[in-house]
PDB file of C-alpha atoms in Angstrom:
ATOM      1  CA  UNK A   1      10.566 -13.797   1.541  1.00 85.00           C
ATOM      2  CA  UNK A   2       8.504 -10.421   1.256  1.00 91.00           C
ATOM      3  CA  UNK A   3      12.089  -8.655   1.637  1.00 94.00           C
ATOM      4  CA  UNK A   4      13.408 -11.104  -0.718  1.00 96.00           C
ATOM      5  CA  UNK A   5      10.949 -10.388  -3.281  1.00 96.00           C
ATOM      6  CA  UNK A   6      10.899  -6.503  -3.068  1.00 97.00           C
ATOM      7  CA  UNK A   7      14.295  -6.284  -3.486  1.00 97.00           C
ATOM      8  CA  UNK A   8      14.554  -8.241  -6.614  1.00 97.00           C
ATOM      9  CA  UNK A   9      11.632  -6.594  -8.393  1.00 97.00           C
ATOM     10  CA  UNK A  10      12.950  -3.236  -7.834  1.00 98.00           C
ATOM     11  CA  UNK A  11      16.700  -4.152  -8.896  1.00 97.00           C
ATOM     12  CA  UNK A  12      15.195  -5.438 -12.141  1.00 97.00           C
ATOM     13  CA  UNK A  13      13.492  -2.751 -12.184  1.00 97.00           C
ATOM     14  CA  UNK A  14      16.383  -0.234 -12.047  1.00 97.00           C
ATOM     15  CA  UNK A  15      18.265  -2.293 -14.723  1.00 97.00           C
ATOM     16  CA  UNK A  16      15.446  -1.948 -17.217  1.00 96.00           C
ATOM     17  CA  UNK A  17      15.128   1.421 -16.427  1.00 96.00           C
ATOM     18  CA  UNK A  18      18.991   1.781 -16.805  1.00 97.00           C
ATOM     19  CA  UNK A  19      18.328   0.168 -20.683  1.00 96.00           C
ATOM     20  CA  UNK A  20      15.909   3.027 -21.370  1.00 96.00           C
ATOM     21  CA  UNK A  21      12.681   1.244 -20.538  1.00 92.00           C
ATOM     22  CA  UNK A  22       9.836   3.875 -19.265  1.00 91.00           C
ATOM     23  CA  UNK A  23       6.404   2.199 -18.668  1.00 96.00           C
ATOM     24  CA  UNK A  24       3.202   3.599 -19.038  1.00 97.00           C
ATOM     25  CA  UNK A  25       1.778   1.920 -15.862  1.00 98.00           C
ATOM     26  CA  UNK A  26       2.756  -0.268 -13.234  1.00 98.00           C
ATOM     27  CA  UNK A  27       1.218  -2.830 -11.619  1.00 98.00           C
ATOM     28  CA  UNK A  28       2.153  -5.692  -8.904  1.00 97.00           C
ATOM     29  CA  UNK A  29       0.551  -9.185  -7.021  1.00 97.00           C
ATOM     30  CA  UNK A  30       0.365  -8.648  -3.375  1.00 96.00           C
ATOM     31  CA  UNK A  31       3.792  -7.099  -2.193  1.00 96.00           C
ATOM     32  CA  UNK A  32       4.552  -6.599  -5.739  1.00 97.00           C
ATOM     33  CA  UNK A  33       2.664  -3.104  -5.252  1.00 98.00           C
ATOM     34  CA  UNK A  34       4.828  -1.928  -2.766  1.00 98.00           C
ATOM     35  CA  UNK A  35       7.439  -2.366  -5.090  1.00 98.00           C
ATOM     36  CA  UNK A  36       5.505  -0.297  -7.225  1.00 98.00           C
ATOM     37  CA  UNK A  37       5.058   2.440  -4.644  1.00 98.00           C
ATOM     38  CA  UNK A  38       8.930   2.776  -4.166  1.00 98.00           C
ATOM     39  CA  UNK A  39       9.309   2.695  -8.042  1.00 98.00           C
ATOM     40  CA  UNK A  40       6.397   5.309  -8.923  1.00 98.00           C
ATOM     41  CA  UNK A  41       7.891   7.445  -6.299  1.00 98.00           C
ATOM     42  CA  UNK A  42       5.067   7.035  -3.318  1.00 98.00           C
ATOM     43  CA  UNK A  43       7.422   6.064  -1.020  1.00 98.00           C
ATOM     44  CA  UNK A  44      11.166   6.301  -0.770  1.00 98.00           C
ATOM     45  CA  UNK A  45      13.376   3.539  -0.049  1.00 98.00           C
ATOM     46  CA  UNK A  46      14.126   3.711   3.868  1.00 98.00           C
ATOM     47  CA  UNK A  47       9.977   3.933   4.174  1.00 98.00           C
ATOM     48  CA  UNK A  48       9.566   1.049   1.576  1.00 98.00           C
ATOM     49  CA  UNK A  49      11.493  -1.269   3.083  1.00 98.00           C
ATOM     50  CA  UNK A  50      10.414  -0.472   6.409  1.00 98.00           C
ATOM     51  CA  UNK A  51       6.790  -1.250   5.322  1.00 98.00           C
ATOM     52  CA  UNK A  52       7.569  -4.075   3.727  1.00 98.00           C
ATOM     53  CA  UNK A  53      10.022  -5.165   6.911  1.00 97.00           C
ATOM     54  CA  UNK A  54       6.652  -4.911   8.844  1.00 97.00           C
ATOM     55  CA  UNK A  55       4.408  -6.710   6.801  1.00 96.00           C
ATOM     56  CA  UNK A  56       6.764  -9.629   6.498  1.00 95.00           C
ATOM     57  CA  UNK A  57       7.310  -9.933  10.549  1.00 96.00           C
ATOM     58  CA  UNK A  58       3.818  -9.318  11.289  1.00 96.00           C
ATOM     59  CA  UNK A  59       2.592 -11.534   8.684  1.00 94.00           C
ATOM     60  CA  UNK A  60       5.016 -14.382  10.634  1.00 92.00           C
ATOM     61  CA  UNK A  61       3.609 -13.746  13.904  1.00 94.00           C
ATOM     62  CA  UNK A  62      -0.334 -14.320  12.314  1.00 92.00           C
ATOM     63  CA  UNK A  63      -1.614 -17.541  13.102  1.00 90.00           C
ATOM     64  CA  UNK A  64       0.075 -20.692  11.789  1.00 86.00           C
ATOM     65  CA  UNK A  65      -1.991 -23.913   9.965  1.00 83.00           C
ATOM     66  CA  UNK A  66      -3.270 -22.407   7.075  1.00 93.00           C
ATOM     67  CA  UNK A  67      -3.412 -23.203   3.703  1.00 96.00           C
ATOM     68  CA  UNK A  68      -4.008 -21.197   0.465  1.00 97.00           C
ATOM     69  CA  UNK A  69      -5.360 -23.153  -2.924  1.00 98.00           C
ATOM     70  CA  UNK A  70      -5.612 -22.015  -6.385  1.00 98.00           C
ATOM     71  CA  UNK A  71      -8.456 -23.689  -7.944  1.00 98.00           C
ATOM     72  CA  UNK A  72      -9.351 -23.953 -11.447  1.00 98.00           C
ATOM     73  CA  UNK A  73     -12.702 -22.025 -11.117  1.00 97.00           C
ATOM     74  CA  UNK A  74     -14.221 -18.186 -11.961  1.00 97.00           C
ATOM     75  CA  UNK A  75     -14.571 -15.902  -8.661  1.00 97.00           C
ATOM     76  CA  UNK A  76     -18.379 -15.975  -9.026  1.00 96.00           C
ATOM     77  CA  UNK A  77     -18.228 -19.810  -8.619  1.00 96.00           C
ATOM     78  CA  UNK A  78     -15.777 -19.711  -5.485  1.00 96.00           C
ATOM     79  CA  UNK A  79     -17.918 -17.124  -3.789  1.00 94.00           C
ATOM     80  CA  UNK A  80     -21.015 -19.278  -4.035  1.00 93.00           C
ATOM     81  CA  UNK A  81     -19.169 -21.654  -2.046  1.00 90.00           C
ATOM     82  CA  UNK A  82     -17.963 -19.838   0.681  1.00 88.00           C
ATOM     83  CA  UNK A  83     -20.578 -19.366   2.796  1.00 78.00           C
ATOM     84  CA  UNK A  84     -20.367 -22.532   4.238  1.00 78.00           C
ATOM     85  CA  UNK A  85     -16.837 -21.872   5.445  1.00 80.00           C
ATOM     86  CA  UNK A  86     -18.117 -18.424   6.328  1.00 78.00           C
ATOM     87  CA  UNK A  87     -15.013 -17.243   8.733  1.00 81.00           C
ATOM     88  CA  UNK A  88     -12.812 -19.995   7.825  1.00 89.00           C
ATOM     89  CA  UNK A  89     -11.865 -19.538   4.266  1.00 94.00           C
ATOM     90  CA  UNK A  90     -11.455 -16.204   1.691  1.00 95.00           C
ATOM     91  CA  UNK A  91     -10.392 -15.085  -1.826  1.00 97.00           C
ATOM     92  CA  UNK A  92      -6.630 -14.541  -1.990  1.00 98.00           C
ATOM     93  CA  UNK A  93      -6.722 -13.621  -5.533  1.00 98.00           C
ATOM     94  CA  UNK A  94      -8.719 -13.470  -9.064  1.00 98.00           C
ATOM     95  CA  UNK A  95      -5.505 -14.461 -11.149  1.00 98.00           C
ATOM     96  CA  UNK A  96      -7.089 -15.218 -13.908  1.00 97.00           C
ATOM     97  CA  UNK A  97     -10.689 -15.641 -15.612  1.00 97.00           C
ATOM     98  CA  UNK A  98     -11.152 -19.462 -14.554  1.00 97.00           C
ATOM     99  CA  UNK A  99      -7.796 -19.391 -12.016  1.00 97.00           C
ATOM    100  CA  UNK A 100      -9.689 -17.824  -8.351  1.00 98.00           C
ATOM    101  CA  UNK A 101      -6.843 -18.760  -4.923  1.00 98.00           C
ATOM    102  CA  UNK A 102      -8.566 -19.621  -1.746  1.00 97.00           C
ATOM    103  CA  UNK A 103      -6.954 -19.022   1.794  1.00 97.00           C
ATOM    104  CA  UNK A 104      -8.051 -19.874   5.319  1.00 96.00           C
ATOM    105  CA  UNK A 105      -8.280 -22.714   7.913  1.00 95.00           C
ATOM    106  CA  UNK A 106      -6.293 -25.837   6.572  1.00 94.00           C
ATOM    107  CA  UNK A 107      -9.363 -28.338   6.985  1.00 94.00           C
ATOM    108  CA  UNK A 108     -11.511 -25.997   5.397  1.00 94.00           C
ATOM    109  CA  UNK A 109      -9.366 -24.831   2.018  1.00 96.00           C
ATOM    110  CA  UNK A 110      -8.861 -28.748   1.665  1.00 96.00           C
ATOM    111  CA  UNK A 111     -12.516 -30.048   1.752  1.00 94.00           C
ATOM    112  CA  UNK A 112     -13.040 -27.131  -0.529  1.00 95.00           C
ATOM    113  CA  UNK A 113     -10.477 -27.780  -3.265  1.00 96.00           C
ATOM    114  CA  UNK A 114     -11.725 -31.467  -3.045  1.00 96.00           C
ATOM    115  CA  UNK A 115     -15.303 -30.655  -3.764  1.00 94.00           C
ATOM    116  CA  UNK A 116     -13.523 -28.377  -7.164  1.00 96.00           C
ATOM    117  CA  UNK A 117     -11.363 -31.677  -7.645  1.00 96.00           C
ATOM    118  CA  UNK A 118     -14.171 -34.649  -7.801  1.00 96.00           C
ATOM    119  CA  UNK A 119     -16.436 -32.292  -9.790  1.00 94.00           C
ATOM    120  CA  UNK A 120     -13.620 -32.528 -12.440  1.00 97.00           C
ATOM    121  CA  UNK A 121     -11.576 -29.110 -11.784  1.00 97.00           C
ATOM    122  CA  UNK A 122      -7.778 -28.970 -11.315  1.00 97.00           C
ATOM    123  CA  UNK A 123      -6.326 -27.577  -7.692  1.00 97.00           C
ATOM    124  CA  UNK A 124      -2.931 -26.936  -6.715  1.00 97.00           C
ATOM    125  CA  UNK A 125      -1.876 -25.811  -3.225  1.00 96.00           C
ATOM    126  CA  UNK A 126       0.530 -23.082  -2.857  1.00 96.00           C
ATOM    127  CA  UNK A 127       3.577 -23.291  -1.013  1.00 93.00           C
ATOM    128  CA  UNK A 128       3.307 -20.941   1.542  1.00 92.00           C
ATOM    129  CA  UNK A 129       4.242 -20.359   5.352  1.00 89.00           C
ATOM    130  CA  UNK A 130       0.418 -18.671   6.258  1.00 93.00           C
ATOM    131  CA  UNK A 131      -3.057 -18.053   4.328  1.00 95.00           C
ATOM    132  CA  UNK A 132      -2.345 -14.417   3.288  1.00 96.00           C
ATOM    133  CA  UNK A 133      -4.996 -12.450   2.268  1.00 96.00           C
ATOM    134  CA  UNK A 134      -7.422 -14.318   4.843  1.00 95.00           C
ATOM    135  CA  UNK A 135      -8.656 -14.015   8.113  1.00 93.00           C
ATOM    136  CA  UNK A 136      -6.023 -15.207   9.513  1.00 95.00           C
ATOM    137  CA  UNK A 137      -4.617 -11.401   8.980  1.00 96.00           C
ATOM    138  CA  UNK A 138      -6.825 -10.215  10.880  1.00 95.00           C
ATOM    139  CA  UNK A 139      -4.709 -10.444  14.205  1.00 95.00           C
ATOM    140  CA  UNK A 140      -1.889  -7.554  12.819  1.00 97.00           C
ATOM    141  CA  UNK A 141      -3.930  -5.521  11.238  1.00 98.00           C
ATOM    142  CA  UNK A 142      -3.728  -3.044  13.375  1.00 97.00           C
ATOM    143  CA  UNK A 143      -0.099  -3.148  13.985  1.00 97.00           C
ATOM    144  CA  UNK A 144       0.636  -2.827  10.740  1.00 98.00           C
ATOM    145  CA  UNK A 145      -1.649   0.201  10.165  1.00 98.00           C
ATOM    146  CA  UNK A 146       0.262   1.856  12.891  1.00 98.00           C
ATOM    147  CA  UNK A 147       3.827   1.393  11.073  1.00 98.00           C
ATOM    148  CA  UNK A 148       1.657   2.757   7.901  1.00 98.00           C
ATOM    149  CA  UNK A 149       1.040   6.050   9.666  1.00 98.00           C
ATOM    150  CA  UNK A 150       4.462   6.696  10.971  1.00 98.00           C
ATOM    151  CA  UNK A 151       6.065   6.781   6.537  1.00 98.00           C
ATOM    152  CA  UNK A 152       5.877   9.774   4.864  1.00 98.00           C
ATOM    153  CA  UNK A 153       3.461   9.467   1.400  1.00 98.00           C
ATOM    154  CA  UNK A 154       4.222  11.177  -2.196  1.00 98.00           C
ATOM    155  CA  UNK A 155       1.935  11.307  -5.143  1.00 98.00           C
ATOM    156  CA  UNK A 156       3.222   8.839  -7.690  1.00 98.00           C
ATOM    157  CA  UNK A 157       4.747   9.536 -10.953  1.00 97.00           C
ATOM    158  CA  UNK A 158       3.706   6.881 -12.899  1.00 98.00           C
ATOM    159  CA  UNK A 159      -0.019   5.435 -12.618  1.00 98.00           C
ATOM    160  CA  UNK A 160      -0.619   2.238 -10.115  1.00 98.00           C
ATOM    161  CA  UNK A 161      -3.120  -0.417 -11.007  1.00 98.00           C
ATOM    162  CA  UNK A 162      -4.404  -1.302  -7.778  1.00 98.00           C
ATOM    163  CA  UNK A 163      -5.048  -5.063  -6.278  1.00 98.00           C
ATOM    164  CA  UNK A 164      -7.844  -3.816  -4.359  1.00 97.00           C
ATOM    165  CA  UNK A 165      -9.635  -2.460  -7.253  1.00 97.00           C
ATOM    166  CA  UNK A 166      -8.370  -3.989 -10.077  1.00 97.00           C
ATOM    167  CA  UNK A 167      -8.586   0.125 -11.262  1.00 98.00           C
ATOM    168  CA  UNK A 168      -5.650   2.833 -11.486  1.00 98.00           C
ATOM    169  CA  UNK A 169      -5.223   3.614  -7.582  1.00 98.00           C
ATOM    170  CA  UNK A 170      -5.900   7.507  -6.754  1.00 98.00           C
ATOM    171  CA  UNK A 171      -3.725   9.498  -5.267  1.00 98.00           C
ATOM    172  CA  UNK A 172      -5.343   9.815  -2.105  1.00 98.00           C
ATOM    173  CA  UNK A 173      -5.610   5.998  -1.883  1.00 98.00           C
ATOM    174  CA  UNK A 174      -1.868   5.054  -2.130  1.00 98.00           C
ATOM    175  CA  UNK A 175      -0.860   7.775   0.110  1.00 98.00           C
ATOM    176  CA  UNK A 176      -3.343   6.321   2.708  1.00 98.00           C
ATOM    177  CA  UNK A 177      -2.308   3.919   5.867  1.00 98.00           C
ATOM    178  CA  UNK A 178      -5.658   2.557   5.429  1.00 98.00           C
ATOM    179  CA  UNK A 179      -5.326   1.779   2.112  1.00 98.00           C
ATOM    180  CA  UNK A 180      -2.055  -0.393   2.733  1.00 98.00           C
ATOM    181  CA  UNK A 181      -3.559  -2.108   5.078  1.00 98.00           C
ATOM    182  CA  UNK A 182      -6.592  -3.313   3.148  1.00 97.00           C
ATOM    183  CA  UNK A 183      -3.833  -4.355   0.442  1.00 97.00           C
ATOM    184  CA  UNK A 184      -2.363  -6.483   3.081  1.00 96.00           C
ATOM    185  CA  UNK A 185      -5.567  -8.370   3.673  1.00 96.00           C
ATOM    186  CA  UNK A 186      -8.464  -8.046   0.590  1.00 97.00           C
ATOM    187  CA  UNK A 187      -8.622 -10.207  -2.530  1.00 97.00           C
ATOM    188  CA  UNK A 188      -5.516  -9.020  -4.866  1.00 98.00           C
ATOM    189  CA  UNK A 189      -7.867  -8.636  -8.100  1.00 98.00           C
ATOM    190  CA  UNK A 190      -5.247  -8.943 -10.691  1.00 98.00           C
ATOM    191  CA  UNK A 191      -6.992 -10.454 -13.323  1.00 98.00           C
ATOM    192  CA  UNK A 192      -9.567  -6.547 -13.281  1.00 98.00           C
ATOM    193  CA  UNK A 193      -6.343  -5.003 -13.244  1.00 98.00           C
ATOM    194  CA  UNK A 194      -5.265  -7.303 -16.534  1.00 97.00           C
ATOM    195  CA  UNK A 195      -8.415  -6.464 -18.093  1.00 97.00           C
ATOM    196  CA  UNK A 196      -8.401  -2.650 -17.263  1.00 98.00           C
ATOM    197  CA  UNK A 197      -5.114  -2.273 -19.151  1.00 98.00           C
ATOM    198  CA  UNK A 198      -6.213  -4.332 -22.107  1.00 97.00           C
ATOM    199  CA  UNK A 199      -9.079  -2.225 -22.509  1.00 96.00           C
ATOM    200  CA  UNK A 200      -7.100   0.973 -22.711  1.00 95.00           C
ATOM    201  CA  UNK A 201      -4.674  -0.371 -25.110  1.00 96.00           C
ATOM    202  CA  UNK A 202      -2.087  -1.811 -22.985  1.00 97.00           C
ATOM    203  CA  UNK A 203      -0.195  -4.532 -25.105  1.00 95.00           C
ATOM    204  CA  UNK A 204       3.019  -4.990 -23.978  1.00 96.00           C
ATOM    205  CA  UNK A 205       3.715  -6.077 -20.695  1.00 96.00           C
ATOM    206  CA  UNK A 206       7.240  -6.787 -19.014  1.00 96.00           C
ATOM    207  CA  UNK A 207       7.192  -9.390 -16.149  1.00 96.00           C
ATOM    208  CA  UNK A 208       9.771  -8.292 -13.278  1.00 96.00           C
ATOM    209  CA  UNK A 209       9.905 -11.096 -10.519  1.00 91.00           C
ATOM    210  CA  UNK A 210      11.686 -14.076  -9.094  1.00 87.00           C
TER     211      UNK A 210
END
């Protein structure tokens, strides 16, 4: 799926680009920033794909009965929550204002999202092999870090919004191993990269995805 994924985003990328398109940032969810990378020139294509090769192998081999939950709720309200599944359960993502995805221990993303549920809040699981973004990650983090430091890192050409900021990513971030393999397991915060580009005047945005 992760190769799956890449691939289409950066063909429709190329056949936008083909129609003249030229965008003033880029931004993905997830592995939609590696696609990013490769587009904005951080990595070529061999290293691309053998990063994102990695992270979808490794990410098979991480530990299996997990679940991940998007819950109709603000971040703020999902992280007063958590520390009673402390180790069990994380933020995958901020998509939206009042749209926050948990990820973690079956059991424990359930009894969540039904606590969000009978207090009158819609759920919906994600289909989904593992909890990404969780600490279920935790166990090929360091493999994955060591494929990071064997690709070869170029500063972008057109400005990243980053998932682990939810700011434009610097230049010494996205040509960092470390950095990648944060991305692989922190919160994606695209909703603060939404609202970054909104507040510097960002009004058209182009959607290229499966």
């Amino acid at each position: 799926t992760q190769a799956a994924l890449f691939a289409t985003e950066v063909a429709l990328y190329r056949l936008v680009e083909h129609y003249g398109l030229t965008p003033d940032y880029l931004m993905g969810h997830s592995v939609g920033e590696l696609a990013a990378a490769h587009i904005a020139g951080v990595l070529d294509l061999d290293d691309a794909c053998t990063l994102v090769a990695a992270r979808g192998r490794l990410m098979q081999t991480a530990p299996a009965g997990g679940a991940m939950i998007a819950i109709e709720a603000t971040e703020t309200e999902i992280r007063d929550t958590l520390p009673t599944h402390h180790g069990h359960l994380d933020i995958a993502a901020v998509n939206t204002p009042h749209s926050t995805v948990i990820t973690g221990d079956h059991h424990a993303a359930h009894q969540l999202a039904t606590t969000w549920r009978n207090n009158g809040r819609r759920t919906k699981q994600l289909n989904v092999s593992h909890a990404f973004h969780s600490p279920h990650m935790d166990t090929i983090l360091d493999d994955f870090h060591t494929t990071a430091a064997t690709l070869t890192y170029h500063t972008p050409t057109i400005p990243i919004i980053s998932n682990l900021t939810g700011q434009p990513a610097t230049t010494e971030q996205l040509t960092n191993p470390h950095y990648w393999t944060q991305h692989l397991r922190h919160t994606v915060r695209f909703n603060d990269g939404i609202h970054h580009l909104h507040h510097h005047n960002v009004t058209t945005y182009i959607e290229l995805g499966p």
